[in-house]
Tab-separated table of C-alpha atoms in Angstrom:
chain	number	residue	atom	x	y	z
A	31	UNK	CA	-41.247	-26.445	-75.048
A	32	UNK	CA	-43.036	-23.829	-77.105
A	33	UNK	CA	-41.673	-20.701	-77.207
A	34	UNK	CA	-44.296	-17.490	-77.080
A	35	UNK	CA	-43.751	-14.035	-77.551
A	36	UNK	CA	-46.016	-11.576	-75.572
A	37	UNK	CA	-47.170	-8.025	-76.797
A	38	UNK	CA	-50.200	-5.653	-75.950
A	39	UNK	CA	-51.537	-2.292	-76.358
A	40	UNK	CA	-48.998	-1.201	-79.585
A	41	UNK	CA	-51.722	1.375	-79.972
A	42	UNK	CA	-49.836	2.077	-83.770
A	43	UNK	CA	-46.191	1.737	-82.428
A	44	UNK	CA	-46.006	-1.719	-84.991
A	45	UNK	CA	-42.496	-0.963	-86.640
A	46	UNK	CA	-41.006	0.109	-83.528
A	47	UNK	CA	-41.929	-3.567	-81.583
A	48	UNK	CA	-38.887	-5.960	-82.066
A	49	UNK	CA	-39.701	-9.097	-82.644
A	50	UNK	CA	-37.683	-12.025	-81.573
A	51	UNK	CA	-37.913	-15.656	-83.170
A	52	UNK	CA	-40.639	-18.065	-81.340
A	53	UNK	CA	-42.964	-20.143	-81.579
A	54	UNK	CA	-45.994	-18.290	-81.241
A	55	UNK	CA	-46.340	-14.706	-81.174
A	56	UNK	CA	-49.957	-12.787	-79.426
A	57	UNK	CA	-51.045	-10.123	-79.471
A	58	UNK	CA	-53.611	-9.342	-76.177
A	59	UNK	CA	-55.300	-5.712	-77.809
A	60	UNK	CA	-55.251	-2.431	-78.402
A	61	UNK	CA	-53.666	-2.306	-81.505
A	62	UNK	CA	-54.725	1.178	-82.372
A	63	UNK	CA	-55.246	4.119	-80.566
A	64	UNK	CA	-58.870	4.994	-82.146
A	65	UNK	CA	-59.688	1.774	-84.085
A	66	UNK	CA	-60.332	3.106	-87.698
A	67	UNK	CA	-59.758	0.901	-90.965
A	68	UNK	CA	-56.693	2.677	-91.907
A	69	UNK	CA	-55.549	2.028	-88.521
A	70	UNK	CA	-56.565	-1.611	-88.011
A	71	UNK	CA	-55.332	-2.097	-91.651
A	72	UNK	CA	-51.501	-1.126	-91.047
A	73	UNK	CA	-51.394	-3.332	-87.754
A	74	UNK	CA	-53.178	-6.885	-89.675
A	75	UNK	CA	-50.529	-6.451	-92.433
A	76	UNK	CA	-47.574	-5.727	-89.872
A	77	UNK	CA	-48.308	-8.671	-87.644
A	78	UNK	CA	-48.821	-11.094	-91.052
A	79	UNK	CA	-45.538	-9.922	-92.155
A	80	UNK	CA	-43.535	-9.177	-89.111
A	81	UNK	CA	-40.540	-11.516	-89.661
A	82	UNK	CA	-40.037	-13.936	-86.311
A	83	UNK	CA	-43.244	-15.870	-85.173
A	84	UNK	CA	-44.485	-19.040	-86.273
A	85	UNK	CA	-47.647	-18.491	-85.735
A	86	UNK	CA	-49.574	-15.501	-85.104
A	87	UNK	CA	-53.123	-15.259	-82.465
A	88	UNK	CA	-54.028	-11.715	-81.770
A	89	UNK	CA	-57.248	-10.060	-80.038
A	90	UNK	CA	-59.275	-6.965	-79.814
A	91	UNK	CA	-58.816	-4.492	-77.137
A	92	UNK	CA	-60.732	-1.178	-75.852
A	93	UNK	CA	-59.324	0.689	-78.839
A	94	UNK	CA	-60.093	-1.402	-81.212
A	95	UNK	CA	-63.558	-0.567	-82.714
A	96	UNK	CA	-63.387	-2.046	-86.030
A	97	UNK	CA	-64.184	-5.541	-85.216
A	98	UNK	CA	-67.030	-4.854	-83.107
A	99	UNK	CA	-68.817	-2.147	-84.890
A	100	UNK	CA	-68.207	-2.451	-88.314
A	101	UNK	CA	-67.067	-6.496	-88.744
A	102	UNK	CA	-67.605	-7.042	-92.108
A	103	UNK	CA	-65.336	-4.375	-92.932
A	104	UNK	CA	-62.626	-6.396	-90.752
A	105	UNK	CA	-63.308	-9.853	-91.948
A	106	UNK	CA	-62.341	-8.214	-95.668
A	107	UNK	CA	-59.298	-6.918	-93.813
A	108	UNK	CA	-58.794	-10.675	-92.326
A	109	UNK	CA	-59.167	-12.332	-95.329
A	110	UNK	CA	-56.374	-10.425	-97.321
A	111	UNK	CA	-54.181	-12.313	-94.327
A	112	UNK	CA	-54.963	-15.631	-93.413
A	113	UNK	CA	-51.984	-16.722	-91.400
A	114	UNK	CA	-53.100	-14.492	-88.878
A	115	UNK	CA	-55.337	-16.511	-86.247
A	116	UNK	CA	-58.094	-13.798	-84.596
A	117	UNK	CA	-59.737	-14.946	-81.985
A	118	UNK	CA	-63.247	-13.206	-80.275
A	119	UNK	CA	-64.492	-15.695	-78.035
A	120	UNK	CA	-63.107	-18.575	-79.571
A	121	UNK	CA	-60.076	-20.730	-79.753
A	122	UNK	CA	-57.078	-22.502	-81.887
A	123	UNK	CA	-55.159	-25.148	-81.368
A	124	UNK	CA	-51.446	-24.632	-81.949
A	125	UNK	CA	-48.124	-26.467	-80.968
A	126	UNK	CA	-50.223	-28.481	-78.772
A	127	UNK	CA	-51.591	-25.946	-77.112
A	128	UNK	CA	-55.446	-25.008	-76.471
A	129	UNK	CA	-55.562	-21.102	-77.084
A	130	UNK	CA	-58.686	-19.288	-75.979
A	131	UNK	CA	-59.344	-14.946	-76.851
A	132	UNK	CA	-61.027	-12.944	-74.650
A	133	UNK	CA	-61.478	-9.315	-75.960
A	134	UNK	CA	-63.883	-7.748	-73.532
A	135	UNK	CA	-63.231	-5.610	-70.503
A	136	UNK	CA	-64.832	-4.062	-67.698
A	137	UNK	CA	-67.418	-1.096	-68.765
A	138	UNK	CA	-65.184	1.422	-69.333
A	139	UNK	CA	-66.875	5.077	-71.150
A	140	UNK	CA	-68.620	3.259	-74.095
A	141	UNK	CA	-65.042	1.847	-75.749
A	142	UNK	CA	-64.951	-0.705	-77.564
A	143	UNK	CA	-66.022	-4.465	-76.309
A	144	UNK	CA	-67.033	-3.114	-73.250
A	145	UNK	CA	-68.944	-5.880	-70.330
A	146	UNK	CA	-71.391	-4.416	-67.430
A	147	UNK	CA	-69.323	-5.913	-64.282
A	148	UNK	CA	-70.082	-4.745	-60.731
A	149	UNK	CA	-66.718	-2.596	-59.585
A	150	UNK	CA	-65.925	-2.159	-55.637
A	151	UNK	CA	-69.084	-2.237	-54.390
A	152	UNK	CA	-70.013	0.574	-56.463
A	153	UNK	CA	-72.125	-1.078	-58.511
A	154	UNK	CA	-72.312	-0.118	-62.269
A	155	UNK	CA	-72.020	3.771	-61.207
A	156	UNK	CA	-67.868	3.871	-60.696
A	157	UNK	CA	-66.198	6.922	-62.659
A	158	UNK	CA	-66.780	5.487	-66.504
A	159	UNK	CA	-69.056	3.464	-65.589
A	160	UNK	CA	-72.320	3.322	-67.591
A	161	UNK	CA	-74.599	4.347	-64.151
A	162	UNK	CA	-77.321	3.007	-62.144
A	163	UNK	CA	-79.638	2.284	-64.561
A	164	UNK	CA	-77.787	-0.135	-67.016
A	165	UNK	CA	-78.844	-3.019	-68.621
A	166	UNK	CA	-77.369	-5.729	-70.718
A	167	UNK	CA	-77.658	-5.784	-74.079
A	168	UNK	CA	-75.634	-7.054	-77.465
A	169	UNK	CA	-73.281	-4.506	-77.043
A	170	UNK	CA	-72.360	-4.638	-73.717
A	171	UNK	CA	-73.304	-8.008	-72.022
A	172	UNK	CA	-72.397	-9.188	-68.743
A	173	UNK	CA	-68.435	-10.188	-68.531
A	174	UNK	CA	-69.885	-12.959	-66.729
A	175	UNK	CA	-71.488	-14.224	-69.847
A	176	UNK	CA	-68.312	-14.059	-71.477
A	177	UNK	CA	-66.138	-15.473	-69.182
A	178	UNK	CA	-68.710	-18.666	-68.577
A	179	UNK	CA	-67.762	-19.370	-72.948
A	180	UNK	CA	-64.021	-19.806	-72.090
A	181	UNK	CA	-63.556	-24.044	-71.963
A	182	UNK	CA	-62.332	-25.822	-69.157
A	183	UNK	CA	-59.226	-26.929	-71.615
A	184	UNK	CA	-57.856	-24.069	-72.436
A	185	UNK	CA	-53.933	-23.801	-71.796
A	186	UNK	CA	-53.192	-20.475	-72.946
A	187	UNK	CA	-55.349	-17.456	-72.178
A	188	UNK	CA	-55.744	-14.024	-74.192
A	189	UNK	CA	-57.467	-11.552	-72.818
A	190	UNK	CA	-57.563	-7.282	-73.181
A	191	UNK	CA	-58.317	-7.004	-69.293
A	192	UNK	CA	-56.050	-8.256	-66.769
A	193	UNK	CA	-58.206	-10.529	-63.802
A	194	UNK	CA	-57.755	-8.481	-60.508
A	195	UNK	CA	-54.989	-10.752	-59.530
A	196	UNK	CA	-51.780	-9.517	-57.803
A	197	UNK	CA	-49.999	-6.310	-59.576
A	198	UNK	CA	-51.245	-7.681	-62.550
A	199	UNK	CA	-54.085	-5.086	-63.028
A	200	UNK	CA	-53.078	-1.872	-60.773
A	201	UNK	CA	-52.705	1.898	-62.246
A	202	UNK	CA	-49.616	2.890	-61.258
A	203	UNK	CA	-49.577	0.295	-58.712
A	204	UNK	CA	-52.209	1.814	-56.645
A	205	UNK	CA	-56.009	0.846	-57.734
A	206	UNK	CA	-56.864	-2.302	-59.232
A	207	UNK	CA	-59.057	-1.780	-62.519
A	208	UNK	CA	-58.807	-5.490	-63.330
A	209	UNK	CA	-62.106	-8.190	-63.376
A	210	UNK	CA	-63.413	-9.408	-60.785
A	211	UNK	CA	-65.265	-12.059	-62.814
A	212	UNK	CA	-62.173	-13.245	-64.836
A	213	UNK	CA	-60.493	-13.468	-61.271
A	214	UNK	CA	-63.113	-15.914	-60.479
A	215	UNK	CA	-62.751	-17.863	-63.443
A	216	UNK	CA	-59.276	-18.355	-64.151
A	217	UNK	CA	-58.987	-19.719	-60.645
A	218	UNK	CA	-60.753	-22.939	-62.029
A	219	UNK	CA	-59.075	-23.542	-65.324
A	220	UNK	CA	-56.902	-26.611	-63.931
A	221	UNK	CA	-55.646	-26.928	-67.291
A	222	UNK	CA	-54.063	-23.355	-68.036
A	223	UNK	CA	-50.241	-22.320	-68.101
A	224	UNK	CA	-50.477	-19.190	-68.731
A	225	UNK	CA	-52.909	-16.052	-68.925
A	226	UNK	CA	-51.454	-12.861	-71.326
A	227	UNK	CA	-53.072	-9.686	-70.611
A	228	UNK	CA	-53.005	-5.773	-71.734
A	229	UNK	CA	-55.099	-2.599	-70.705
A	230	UNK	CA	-53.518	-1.410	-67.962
A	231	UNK	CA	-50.155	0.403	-68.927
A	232	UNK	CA	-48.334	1.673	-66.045
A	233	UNK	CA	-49.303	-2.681	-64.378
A	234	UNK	CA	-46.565	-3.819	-66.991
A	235	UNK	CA	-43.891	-3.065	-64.401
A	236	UNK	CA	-46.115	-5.251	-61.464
A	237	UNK	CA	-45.085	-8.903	-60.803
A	238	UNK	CA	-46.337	-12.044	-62.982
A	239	UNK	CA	-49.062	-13.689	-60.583
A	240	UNK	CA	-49.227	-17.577	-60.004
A	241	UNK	CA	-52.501	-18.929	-59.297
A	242	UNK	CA	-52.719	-22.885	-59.735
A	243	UNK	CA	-50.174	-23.939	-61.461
A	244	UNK	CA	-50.941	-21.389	-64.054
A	245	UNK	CA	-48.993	-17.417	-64.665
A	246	UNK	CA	-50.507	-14.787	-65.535
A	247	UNK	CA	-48.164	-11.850	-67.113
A	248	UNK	CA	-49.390	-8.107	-68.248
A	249	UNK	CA	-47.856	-7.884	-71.437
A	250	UNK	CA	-48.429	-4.180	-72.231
A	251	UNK	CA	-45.873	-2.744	-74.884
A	252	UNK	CA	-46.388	0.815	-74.356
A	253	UNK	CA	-46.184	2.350	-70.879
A	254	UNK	CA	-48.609	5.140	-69.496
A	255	UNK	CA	-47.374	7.707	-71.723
A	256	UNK	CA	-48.124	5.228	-74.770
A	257	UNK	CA	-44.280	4.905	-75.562
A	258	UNK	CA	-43.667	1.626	-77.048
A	259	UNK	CA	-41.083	0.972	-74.354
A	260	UNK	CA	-41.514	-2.671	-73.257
A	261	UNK	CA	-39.757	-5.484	-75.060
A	262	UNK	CA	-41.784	-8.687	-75.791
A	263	UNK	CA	-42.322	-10.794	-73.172
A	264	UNK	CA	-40.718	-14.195	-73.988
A	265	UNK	CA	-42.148	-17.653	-71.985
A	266	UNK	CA	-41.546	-21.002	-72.543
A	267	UNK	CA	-44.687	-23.279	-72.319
A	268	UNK	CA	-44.136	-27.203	-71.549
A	269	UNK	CA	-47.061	-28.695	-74.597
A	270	UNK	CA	-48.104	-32.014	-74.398
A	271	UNK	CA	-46.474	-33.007	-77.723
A	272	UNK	CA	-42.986	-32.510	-75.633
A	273	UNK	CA	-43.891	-34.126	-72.539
């Protein structure tokens, strides 16, 4: 069994997260609130030092500008810690497991790592959405185009936006703001355990979805209000090294 610790959407609350011992600790996004170098800085060195993981994976999320618009600037930042495995569309391989990041989320008011995805039958012209006339481009490509990278292997999922699956995704357990897309595509991952999601604060309270074998959990740390309130989320994973 491999032992994971589950965090999202610190948004600068590092010293206050408690971190228990495991295996692997992730990290799903939104480490900062505005995504500066300062910012992004203080939460690389805290999650390379933080005593408790074995390992540490971590994404982007909507807050986090740094490694999309300025990503030489992060890689220096990276460097300085290199037992910290980032991961922006790509994967790792640890404790057995197949580990793929996903740091892109539905077009959301020009964040960060934003992806054109049809919402509700609105379209592209939802409230912070980019409009009617929107086209893809390098900085905001169809999640579709993302979500086709993620391999059929993968085991363990990271991704900033929660798939509109269950309670998973929903604003004070109301409206689902969660992909459509990723929905679609997790649904035919035979080989995933487990999908670890952020974004959506208030969705931390909602109820881990099963879908094939696999669970999906939001892992948000803060709540709506941003208060770091939410302990890690601790899972055990079965790996094929144990079984």
């Amino acid at each position: 069994m491999v032992k994971i610790a589950a965090i999202s959407d610190t948004h600068n609350w590092n010293e206050e997260i408690s971190i228990p011992k495991c295996d692997i600790l992730v990290h799903s996004g939104d480490w900062t609130n505005k995504g500066t170098y300062s910012e992004v800085y203080n939460f690389i060195h805290w999650f390379s030092t933080v005593e408790g993981p074995t390992h540490r994976v971590c994404i982007a999320g909507n807050h986090d500008f740094l490694p999309q618009t300025k990503s030489d600037s992060f890689k220096e930042i990276l460097d300085s810690f290199p037992n910290i495995h980032y991961l922006q569309d790509s994967s790792v391989e640890l404790c057995g497991l197949k580990i793929y990041g996903l740091p892109w989320s539905p077009f959301f008011y020009d964040w960060a790592f934003n992806a054109l995805e049809n919402r509700d039958g609105q379209g592209l012209a939802y409230k912070g959405g980019p409009g009617h006339n929107a086209t893809a481009d390098s900085d905001h490509p169809w999640m579709k185009s993302k979500c086709d990278l993620i391999p059929a292997d993968t085991n363990i999922l990271l991704c900033h936006s929660p798939p509109r699956l269950g309670e998973i995704d929903r604003m004070f357990g109301k409206t689902a703001l969660g992909s459509e897309i990723l929905a679609a595509t997790v649904a035919n991952l035979s080989e995933l355990k487990a999908g670890f999601y952020g974004h959506i604060h208030s969705a931390r309270k909602g109820k881990p979805f099963e879908l094939n074998g696999a669970t999906h959990y939001n892992a948000c740390s803060c709540d709506e209000a941003y208060e770091p309130v939410y302990a890690p989320l601790i899972v055990e994973i079965d790996n094929e090294e144990s079984s």
